[in-house]
XYZ file of C-alpha atoms in Angstrom:
642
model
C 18.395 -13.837 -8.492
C 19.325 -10.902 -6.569
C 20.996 -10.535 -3.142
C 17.532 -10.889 -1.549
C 16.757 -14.180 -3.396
C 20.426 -15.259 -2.436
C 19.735 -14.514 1.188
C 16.680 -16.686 0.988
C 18.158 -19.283 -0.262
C 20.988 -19.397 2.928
C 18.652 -18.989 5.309
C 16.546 -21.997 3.708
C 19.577 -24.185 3.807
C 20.800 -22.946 6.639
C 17.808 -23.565 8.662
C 17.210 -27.666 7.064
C 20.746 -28.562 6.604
C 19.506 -32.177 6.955
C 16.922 -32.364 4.683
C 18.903 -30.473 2.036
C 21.609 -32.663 2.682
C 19.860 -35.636 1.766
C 18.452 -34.276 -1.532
C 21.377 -32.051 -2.489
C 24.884 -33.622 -1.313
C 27.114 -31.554 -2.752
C 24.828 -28.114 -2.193
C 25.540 -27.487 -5.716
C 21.796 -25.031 -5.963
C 22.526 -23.017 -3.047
C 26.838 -22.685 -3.468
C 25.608 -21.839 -7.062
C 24.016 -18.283 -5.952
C 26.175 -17.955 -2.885
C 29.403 -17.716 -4.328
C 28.039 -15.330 -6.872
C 27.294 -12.745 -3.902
C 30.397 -11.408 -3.002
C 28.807 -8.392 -0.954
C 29.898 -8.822 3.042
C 27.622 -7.271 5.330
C 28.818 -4.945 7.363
C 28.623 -5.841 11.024
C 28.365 -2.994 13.846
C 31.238 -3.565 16.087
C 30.398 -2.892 19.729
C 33.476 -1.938 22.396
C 34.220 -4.615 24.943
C 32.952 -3.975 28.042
C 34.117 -4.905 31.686
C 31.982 -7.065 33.939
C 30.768 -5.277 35.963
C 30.313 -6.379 39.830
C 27.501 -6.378 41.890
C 26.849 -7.342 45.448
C 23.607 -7.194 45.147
C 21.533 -10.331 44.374
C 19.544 -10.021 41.648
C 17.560 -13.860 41.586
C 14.141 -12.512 42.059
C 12.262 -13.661 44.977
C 8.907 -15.184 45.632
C 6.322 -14.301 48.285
C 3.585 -16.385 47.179
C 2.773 -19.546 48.518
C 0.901 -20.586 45.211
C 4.252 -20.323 43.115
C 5.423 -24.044 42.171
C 8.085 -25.902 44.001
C 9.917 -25.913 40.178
C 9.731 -21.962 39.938
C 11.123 -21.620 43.275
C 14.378 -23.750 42.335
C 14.894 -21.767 39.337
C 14.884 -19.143 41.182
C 17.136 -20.377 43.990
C 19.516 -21.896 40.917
C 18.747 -25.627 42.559
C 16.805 -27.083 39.706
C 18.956 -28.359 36.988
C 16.389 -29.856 34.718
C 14.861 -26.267 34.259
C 18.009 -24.345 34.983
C 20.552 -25.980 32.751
C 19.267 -25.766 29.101
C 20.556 -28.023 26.421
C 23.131 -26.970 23.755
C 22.532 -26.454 20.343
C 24.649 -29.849 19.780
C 23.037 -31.692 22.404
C 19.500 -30.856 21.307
C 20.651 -31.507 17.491
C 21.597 -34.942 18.585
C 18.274 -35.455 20.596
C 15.806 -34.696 17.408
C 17.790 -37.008 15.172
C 16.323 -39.700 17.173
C 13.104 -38.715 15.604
C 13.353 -36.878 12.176
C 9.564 -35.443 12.578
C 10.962 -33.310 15.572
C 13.959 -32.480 13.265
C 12.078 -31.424 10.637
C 9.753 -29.624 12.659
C 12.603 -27.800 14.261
C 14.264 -26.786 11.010
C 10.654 -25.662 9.439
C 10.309 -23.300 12.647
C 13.839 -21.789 12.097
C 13.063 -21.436 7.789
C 9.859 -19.746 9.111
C 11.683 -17.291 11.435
C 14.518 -16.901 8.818
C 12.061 -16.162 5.412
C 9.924 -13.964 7.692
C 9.895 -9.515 6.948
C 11.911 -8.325 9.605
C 13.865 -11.409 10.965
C 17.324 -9.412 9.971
C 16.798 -5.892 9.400
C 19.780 -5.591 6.870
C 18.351 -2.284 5.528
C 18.810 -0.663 8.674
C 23.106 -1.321 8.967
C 24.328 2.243 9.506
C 27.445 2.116 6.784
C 28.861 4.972 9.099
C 29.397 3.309 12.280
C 28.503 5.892 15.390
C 29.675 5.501 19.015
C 26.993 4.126 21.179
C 25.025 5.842 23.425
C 25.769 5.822 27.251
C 23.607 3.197 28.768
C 22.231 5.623 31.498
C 21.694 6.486 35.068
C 25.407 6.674 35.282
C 25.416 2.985 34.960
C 28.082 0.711 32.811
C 27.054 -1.349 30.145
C 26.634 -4.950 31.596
C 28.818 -8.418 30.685
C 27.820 -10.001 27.081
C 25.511 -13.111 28.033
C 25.848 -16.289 27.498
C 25.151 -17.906 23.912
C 21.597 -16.600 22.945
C 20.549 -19.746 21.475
C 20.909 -21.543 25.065
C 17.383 -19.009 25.200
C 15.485 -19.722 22.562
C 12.289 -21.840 23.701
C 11.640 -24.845 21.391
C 8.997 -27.469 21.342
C 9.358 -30.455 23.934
C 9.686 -33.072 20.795
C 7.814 -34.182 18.239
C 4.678 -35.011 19.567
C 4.441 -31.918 22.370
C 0.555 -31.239 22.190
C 1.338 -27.563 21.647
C 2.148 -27.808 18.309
C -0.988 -27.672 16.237
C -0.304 -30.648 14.051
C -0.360 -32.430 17.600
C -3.887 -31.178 18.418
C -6.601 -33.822 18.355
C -8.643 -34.364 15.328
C -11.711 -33.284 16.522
C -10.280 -29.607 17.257
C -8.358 -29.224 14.118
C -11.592 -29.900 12.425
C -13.790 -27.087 14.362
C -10.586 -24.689 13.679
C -11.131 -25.520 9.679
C -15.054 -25.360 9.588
C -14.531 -21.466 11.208
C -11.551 -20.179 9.178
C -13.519 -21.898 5.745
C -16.353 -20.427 7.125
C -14.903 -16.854 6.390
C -13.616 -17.983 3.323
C -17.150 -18.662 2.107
C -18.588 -15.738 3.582
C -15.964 -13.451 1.789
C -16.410 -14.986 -1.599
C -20.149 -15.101 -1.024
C -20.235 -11.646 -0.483
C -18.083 -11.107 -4.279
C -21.019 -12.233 -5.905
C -24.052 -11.497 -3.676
C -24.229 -7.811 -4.732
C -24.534 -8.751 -8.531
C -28.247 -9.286 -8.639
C -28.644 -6.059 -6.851
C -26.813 -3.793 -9.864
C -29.748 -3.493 -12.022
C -31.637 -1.953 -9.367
C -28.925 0.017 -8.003
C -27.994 1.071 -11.907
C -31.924 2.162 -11.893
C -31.868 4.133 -8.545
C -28.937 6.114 -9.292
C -29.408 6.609 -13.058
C -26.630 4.897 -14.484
C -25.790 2.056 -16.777
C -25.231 -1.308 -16.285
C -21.729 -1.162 -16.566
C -20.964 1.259 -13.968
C -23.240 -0.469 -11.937
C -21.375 -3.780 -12.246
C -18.063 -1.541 -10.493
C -19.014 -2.742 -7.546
C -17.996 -6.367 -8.311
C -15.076 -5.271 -10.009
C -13.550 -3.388 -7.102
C -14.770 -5.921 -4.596
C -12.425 -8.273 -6.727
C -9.942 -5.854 -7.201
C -9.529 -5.396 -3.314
C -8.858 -9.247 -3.747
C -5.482 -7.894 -5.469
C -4.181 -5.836 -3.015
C -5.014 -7.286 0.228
C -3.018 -10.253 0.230
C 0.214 -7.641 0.260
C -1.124 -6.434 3.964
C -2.441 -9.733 4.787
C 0.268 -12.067 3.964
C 2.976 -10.190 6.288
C 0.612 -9.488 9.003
C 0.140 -13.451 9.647
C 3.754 -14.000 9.287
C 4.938 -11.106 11.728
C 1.859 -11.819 14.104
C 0.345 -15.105 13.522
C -2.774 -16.308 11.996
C -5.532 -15.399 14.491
C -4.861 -11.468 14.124
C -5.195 -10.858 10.731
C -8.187 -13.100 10.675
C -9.824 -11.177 13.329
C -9.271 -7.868 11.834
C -10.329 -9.029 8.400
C -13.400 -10.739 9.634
C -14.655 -7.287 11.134
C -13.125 -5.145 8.735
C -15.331 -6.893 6.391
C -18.484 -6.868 8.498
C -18.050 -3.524 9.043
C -18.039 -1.977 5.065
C -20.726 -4.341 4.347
C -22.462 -2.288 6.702
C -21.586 0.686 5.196
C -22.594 -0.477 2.019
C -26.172 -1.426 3.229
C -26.527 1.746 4.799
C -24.939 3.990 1.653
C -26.988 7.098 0.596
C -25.211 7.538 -2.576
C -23.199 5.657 -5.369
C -19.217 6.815 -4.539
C -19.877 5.158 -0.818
C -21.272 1.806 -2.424
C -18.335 1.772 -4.862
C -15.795 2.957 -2.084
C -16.934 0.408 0.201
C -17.334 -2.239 -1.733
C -13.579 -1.641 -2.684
C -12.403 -1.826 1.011
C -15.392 -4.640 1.600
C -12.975 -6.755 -0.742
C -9.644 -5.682 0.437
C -10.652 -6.734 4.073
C -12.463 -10.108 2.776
C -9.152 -11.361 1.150
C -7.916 -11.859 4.623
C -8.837 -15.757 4.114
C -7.767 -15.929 0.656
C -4.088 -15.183 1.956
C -4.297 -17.001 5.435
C -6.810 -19.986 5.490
C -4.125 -22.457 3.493
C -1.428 -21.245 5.821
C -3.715 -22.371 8.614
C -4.316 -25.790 7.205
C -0.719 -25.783 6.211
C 0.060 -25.262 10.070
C -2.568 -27.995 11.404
C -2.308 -31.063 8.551
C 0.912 -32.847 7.549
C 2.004 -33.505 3.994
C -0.284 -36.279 3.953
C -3.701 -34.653 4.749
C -2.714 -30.986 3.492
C -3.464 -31.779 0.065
C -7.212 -32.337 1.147
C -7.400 -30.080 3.492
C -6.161 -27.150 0.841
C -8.796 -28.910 -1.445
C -11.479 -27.930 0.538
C -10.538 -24.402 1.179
C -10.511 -24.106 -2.491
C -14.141 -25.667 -2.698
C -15.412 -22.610 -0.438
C -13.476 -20.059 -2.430
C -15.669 -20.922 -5.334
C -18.746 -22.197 -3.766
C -19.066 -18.679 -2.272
C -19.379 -16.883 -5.714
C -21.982 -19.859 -7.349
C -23.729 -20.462 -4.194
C -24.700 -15.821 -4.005
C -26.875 -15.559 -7.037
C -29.487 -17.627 -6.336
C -29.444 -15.772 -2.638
C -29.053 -12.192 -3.645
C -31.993 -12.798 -6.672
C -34.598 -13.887 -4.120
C -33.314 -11.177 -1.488
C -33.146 -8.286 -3.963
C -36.828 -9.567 -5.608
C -38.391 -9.557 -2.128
C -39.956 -6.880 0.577
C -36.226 -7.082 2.261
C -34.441 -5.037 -0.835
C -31.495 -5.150 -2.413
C -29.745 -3.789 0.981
C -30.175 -6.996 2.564
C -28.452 -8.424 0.119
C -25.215 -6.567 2.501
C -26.879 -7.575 5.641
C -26.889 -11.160 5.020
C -23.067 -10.805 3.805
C -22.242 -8.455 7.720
C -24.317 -10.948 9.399
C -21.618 -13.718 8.048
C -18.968 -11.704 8.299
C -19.293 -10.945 12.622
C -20.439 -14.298 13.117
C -17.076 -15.377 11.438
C -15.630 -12.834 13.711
C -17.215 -13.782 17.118
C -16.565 -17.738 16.303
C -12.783 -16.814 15.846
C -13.129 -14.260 18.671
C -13.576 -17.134 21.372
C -12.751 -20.570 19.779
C -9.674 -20.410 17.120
C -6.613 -20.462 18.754
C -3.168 -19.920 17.438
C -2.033 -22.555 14.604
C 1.805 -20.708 13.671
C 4.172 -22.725 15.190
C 6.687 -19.361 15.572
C 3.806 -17.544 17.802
C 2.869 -20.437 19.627
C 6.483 -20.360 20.963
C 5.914 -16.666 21.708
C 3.479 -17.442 24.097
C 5.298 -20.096 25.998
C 8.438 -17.941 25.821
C 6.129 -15.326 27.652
C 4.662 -17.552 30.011
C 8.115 -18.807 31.096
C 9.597 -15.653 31.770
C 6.728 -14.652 34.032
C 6.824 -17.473 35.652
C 11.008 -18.041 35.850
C 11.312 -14.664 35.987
C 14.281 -15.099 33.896
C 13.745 -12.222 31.461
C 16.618 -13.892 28.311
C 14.265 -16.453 27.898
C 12.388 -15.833 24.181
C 11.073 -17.124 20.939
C 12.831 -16.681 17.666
C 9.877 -14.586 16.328
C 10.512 -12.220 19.298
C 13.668 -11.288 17.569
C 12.034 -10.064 14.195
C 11.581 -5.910 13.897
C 9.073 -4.942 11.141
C 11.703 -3.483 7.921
C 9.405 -1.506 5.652
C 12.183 -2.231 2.970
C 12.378 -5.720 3.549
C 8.511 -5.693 3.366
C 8.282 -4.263 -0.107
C 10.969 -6.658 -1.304
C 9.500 -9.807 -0.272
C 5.549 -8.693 -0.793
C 5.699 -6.369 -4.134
C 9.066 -6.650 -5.676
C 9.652 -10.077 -5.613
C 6.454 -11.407 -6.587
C 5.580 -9.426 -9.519
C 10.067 -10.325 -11.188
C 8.601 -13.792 -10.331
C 5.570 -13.906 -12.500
C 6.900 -11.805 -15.311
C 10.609 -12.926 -15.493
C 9.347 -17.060 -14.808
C 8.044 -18.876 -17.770
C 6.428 -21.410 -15.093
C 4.712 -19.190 -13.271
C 3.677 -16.620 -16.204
C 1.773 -19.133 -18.068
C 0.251 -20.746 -15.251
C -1.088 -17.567 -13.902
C -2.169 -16.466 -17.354
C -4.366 -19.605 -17.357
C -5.452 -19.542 -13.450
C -6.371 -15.624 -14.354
C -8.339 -16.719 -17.623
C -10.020 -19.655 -15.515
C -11.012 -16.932 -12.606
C -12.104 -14.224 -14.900
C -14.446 -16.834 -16.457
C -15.961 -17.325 -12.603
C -16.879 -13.617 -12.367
C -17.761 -13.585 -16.443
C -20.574 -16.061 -15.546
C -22.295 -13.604 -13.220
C -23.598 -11.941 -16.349
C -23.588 -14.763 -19.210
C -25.548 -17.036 -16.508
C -28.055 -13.631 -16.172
C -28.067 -13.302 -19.700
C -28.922 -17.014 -20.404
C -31.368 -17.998 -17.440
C -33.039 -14.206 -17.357
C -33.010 -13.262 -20.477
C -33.198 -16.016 -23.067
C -35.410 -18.522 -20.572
C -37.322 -15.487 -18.622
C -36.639 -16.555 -15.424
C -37.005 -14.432 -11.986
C -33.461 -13.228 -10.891
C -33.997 -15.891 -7.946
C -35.040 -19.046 -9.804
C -32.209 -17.851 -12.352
C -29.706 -18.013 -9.801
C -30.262 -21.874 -8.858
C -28.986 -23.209 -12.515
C -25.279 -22.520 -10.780
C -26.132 -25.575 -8.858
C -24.791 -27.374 -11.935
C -21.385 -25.642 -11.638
C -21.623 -26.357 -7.728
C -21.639 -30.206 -8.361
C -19.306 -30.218 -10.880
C -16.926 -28.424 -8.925
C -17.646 -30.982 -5.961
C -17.349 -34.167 -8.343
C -13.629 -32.606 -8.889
C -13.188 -32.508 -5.121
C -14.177 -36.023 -5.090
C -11.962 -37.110 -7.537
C -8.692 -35.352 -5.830
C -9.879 -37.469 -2.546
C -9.969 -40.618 -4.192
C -6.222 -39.805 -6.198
C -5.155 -38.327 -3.289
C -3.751 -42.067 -1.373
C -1.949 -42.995 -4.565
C -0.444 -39.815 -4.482
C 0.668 -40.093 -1.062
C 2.503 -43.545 -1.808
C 4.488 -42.018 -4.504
C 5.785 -39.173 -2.110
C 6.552 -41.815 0.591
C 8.891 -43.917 -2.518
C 10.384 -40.665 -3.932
C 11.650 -39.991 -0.310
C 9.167 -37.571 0.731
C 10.036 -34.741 -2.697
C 7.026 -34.154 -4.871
C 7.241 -34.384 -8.584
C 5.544 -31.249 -9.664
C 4.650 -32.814 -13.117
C 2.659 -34.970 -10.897
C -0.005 -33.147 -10.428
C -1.102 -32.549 -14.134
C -2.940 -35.493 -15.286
C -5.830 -34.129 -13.447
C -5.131 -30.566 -14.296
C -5.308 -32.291 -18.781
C -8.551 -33.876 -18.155
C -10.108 -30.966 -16.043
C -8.848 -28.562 -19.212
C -10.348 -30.714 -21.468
C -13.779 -30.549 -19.119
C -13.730 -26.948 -18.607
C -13.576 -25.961 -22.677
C -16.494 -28.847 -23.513
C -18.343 -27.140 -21.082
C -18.208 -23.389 -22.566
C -18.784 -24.889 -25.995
C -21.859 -26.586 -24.587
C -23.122 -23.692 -22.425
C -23.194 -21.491 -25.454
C -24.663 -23.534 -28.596
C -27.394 -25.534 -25.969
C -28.373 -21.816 -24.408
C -28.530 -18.973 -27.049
C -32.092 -19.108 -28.092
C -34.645 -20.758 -25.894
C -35.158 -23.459 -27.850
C -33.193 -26.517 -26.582
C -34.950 -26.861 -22.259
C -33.139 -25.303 -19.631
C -31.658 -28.330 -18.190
C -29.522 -28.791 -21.074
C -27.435 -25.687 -20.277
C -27.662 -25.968 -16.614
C -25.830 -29.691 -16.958
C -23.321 -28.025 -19.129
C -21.806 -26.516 -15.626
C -20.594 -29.961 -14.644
C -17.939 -30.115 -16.992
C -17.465 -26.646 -16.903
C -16.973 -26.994 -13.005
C -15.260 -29.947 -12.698
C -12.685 -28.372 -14.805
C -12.243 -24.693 -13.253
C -12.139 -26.916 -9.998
C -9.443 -29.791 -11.149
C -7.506 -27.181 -13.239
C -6.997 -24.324 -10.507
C -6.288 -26.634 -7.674
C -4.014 -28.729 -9.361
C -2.064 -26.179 -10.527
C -1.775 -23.923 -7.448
C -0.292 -27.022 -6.091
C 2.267 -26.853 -9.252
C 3.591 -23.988 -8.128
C 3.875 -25.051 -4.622
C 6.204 -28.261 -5.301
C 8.176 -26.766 -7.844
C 9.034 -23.387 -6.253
C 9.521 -24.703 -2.541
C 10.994 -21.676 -0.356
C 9.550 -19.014 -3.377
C 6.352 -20.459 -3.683
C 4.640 -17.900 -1.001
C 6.245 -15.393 -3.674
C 5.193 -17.401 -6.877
C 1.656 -17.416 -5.222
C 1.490 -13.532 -4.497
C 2.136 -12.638 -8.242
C 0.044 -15.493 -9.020
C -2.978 -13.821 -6.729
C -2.595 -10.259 -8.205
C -2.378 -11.143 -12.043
C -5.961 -13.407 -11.443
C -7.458 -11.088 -8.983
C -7.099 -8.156 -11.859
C -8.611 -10.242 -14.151
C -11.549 -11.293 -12.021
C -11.789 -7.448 -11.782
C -11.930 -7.109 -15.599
C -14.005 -9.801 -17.269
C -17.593 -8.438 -15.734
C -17.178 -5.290 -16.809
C -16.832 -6.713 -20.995
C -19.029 -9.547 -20.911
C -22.627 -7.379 -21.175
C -20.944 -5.629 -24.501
C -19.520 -8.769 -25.711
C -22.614 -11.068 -25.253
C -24.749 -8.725 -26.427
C -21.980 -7.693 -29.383
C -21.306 -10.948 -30.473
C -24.458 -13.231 -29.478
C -24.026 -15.859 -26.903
C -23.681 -18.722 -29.455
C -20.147 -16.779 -30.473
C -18.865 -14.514 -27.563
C -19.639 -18.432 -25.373
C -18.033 -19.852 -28.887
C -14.583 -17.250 -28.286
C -14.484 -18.257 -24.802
C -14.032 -21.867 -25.218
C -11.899 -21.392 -28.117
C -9.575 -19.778 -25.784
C -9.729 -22.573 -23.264
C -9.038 -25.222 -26.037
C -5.629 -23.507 -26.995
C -5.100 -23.426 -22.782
C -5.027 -27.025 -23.347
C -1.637 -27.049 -24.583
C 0.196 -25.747 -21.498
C -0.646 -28.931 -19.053
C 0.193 -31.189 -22.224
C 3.840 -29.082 -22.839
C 4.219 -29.063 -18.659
C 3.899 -33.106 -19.115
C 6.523 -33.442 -21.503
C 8.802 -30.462 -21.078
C 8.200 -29.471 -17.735
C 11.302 -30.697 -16.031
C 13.149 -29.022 -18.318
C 11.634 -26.002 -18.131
C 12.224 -26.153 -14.424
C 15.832 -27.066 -15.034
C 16.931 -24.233 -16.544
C 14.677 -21.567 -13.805
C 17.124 -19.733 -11.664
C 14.204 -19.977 -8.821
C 12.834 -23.113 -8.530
C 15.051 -25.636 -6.707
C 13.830 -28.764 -8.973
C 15.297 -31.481 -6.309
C 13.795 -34.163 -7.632
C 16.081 -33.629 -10.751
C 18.694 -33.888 -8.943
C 17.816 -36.807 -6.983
C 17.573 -38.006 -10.787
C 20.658 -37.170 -11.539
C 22.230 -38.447 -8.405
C 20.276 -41.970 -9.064
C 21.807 -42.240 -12.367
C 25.356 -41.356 -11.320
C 24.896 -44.419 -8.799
C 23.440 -46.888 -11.095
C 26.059 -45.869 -13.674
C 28.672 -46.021 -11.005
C 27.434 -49.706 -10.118
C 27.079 -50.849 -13.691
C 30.925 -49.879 -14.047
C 31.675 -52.047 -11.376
C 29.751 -54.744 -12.525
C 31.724 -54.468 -15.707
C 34.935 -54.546 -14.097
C 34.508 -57.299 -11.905
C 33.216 -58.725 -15.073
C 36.546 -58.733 -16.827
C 38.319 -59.694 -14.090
C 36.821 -62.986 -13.944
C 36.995 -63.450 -17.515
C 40.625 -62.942 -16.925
C-alpha cells in the first residue's frame, strides 16, 4: 500500500469505528498500515486572533409575515430545539439506540472521507506564508464554535429523505429510468454493427475498418468511467446522468447526420465515452436506494440490461438498415432513446446520494435560518486534480496488475465480454452466411442468448433468500467464496455452449434451431459468471472495491474493443468448427479459476495487502474463543477429578 491506500484505510475506520470494532477488536488490519506511515502532515498554523466586538446586531431580521413561527425563534435565539444542536457525543449515543441510523451515519462520513477532494493534502504549502489581510480594514473574526455542531445529518433512521426510506413504488420508477439508459447505451454498442457492411461499401473500405466503429464505441466504455465515476461522487448521481444521457443523444446525432467516415468513427468514439455514464453510476444508484438485502437483485438486473442491450440491437439494426429508413436510422432510433432517457431523468429522478441529499437540506436551512455555518460534509470537499488521478487512474490500474484476485478475475470477465462483442460477427457469420438469412431475421437467433441470460437472472432470485440468511448468521460480513458455486456451474455452461455453437453451426447441415438453443448455455453462463464475480470483488475488497472495479472496467472494456476487430480473419482463417472450437477451449481452462477461488481463495485473500478479508478474522477470533473455552472446560475438568 502506499500513503494514499493508508489514508483510505483511516478514514474507513475512522468513519465506522463500530462496525470495525465488532469485526476487528484489536484493529490489527488498519494499525498494520498505519504504523508503517510515519509521514506527519504538515498542518498550516494560523495566528490567534482577538475577538473582535461589535455593537451591532447581526441576527438577521424578518419582514415577512409568511416566515414560520420556528424561523423567527431562531432568529430571535428563543427556540432551543432548533437553536441548540446536539454534540457529537450526544448524537453518538442517540443512533446506538438503533444501529441502522448508526450505520447509516458512519456510511455517510466513509462516503465524504473516500471521496476526490474531501482533504486536499496535495495542496499543503510546505513553506508556510503569512496570511493575507482579511480586508476593508477589517480584523479577522473569533474562531467558531466546533464545526461539527454544523454539520446537517439525517433525522434517524427512518427520515423519509434518505432514499432507502423512499416508498417502494418510487424507488422502482427511479430504477426502470436509470436501467432504461443503461439499455439504451448498450443497445446503441451493437445497433451500428449491421450497418458496417453498408457503410464499408459506401466509403470503399473493408470490413475491418468498418467494424472501428464498434470498437471505439467500446473503447469509449474504457475511459469514461474515469470522468464519470468522480463526477457522481463530487456531485451526485443525477448530474452525470443527465449530461451522459444528452451527451449521448447528441453524437448519435452526429453520427446519423455524418458526411464522411473520420466523423462516424470520431463520434462513435465520444457516442461511447458519454454512454458509459450508466455503466459507472446505475449500481451506485441502486446501491443508494436498496439495502444489503435487495441490492443483490437490484444490481442483478442492471446487469441484465447491460447485456440485453447488445443481443437485443441486431435483430433491430438488420431490419432498420434492410429497410427504406437506411442504415442512419439505425442512430436515430439509438438519439431517440438516448433524450427520452434524458427528459425522463430531466423531470422525475431525483437525488439518491445520501452526501448531496444533505447538501440540499443544508441549503435549505441556511436560507431559511439564515444561519450561514450551517452545511453538509460534501460542502467541505474542493476538487484535487492530484487526488483525482490517484484514486481514478493510479490506483486502479496497481490494483489489477499488482492483485492476483483481481488480475485473474478481470482476465476472465474481459475474455467473457470480448466473447459478447465477438458474437456480433460469428452470429453474422453463422445465421447470414452459412443459413442465408436476411441481416434482420439473422439477428432474432440472439433471442437464445437473451433467455439464457434471463434463466441466470432467475436462478440468482431464487438463491438470492438463502443467501441472505447466511449474511444475517455470519453477522451481516459476506463470504466472498460464497458467491462461486454459481459462478462453477455458469463456467461450465458458458464453454458447452461455444463447443455447441461451433460443431452444430459450421455447415448448414444440422437446422438452425440447433445453434440458436446453443445460446442458452452460452448465456446463462456469461450471465451467472460475470455477475457473480463482480460481486467477488465487491465483498472481498470492501473500501477498494470502487478501485478493484475501475481496473476491472478498463482491462474488459479494451478487450470488448479488440475481439471484433479478429474474429472476421479468424473465422474465416480457421473455419467456424475450429476458431468456435479455440474459443471454448479457452473457456474450459477458465474453469479452473472459480474451482482454485473455492478451495484456495481465502488464502489467497489472506495474504493481499488490499483486501480486508474480515470474515477471516472473525474465523480466527471464533477459534481463539472456542479454544479458549475448551481450555476451561479442561481445567475445570481436572479440578474435579482432583
Amino acid at each position: 500500500m502506499n500513503e494514499e491506500d493508508i489514508r483510505e484505510v483511516a478514514a474507513e475506520r475512522d468513519a465506522s469505528p463500530e462496525r470495525y470494532r465488532e469485526f476487528d477488536a484489536h484493529d490489527s488490519f488498519g494499525q498494520h498500515y498505519l504504523q508503517s506511515s510515519t509521514k506527519q502532515e504538515e498542518q498550516p498554523q494560523y495566528q490567534k486572533q482577538e475577538p473582535v466586538e461589535n455593537s451591532e446586531d447581526h441576527r438577521p431580521s424578518s419582514d415577512s409575515e409568511r416566515e414560520s413561527v420556528e424561523v423567527q425563534e431562531i432568529n430571535a435565539g428563543t427556540s432551543t430545539p432548533l437553536s441548540r444542536y446536539q454534540t457529537e457525543t450526544e448524537r453518538i449515543n442517540t443512533l446506538e439506540r438503533h444501529p441502522t441510523a448508526l450505520d447509516r451515519i458512519e456510511t455517510h462520513r466513509s462516503q465524504h472521507l473516500s471521496t476526490v477532494g474531501s482533504a486536499v493534502r496535495s495542496r499543503l504549502s510546505k513553506k508556510q506564508t503569512p496570511l493575507p489581510d482579511f480586508g476593508a480594514g477589517k480584523s479577522y473574526p473569533p474562531h467558531l464554535p466546533e464545526r461539527e455542531e454544523y454539520v446537517v445529518e439525517f433525522n434517524g433512521f427512518d427520515d423519509p429523505l434518505h432514499a432507502q426510506n423512499w416508498p417502494m413504488n418510487k424507488k422502482l420508477y427511479v430504477g426502470a429510468i436509470v436501467a432504461f439508459f443503461s439499455l439504451a447505451a448498450t443497445f446503441g454498442s451493437a445497433v451500428f454493427s449491421n450497418a458496417i457492411p453498408v457503410i464499408s461499401q459506401i466509403y470503399g473500405v473493408s470490413q475491418e475498418v468498418g467494424i472501428l466503429a464498434t470498437s471505439l464505441y467500446v473503447l469509449g466504455y474504457a475511459f469514461g468511467p474515469i470522468i464519470w465515476a468522480p463526477i457522481s461522487e463530487l456531485y451526485g448521481r443525477r448530474i452525470p446522468i443527465l449530461i451522459g444521457s444528452f451527451g449521448f443523444g447528441v453524437f448519435s446525432i452526429a453520427v446519423a447526420v455524418a458526411k464522411d467516415l473520420q466523423t462516424i468513427m470520431i463520434c462513435r468514439f465520444f457516442g461511447g465515452l458519454f454512454g458509459s455514464c450508466p455503466l459507472a453510476v446505475v449500481a451506485a444508484i441502486f446501491t443508494d436506494m436498496f439495502s444489503n438485502k435487495l441490492r443483490g437483485l437490484a444490481i442483478a438486473v442492471f446487469s441484465a440490461t447491460v447485456f440485453m442491450g447488445p443481443l437485443l440491437a441486431p435483430f433491430v439494426g438488420g431490419f432498420i438498415t434492410t429497410s427504406y429508413l437506411g442504415w442512419r436510422w439505425t442512430e436515430y432510433i439509438t438519439a431517440i432513446m438516448a433524450f427520452t432517457s434524458f427528459t425522463l431523468s430531466l423531470f422525475f429522478q431525483p437525488e439518491t446520494y445520501p452526501p448531496v441529499i444533505l447538501v440540499d437540506k443544508a441549503r435549505e436551512l441556511r436560507r431559511r435560518t439564515k444561519n450561514w455555518g450551517i452545511h453538509a460534509k460534501q460542502e467541505e470537499i474542493e476538487v484535487d486534480l492530484i487526488e483525482l488521478l490517484q484514486k481514478n487512474v493510479s490506483r486502479p490500474l496497481r490494483i489489477l496488475f499488482t492483485e492476483p484476485i483481481v488480475l485473474l478475475i478481470s482476465i476472465y470477465m474481459a475474455f467473457i465480454y470480448g466473447i459478447l462483442y465477438l458474437f456480433l460477427t460469428a452470429y453474422a457469420l453463422v445465421f447470414q452466411g452459412v443459413y442465408g438469412m436476411s441481416p434482420g431475421v439473422g439477428g432474432l437467433p440472439y433471442f437464445g442468448m437473451v433467455i439464457g441470460e434471463l434463466i441466470a437472472f432467475t436462478a440468482v432470485v431464487i438463491m438470492n433468500p438463502g443467501y441472505v440468511k447466511k449474511l444475517e448468521a455470519n453477522s451481516n460480513v459476506p463470504v466472498p467464496e460464497w458467491r462461486l458455486p454459481l459462478v462453477l456451474v455458469g463456467s461450465v455452461s458458458f464453454a458447452v455452449g461455444l463447443f455447441w455453437f461451433a460443431w452444430t453451426g459450421y455447415n448448414g447441415s444440422v437446422h438452425w434451431i440447433v445453434p440458436t438453443v446453443s445460446g442458452l448455455a452460452t448465456g446463462f453462463g456469461l450471465f451467472a459468471v460475470f455477475l457473480q464475480l463482480l460481486n467477488y470483488i465487491v465483498d472481498a475488497y470492501l473500501m477498494f472495491a470502487a478501485s478493484a472495479i475501475a481496473g476491472n472496467t478498463f482491462l474488459r472494456s479494451l478487450t470488448g474493443a479488440v475481439f471484433p476487430l479478429f474474429a472476421t480473419y479468424m473465422f474465416n482463417g480457421m473455419g467456424i468448427e475450429y476458431a468456435g472450437t479455440l474459443l471454448g477451449a479457452v473457456a474450459a481452462v477458465l474453469i479452473l479459476l472459480p474451482v482454485t477461488f473455492m478451495t484456495y481463495g481465502k488464502k489467497i485473500r489472506a495474504k493481499s495487502k488490499m483486501a480486508p478479508a474480515i470474515d477471516l478474522k472473525m474465523d480466527t477470533k471464533k477459534k481463539d474463543v472456542e479454544s479458549s473455552g475448551s481450555d476451561d472446560d479442561k481445567a475445570n475438568n481436572e479440578k474435579k477429578s482432583d
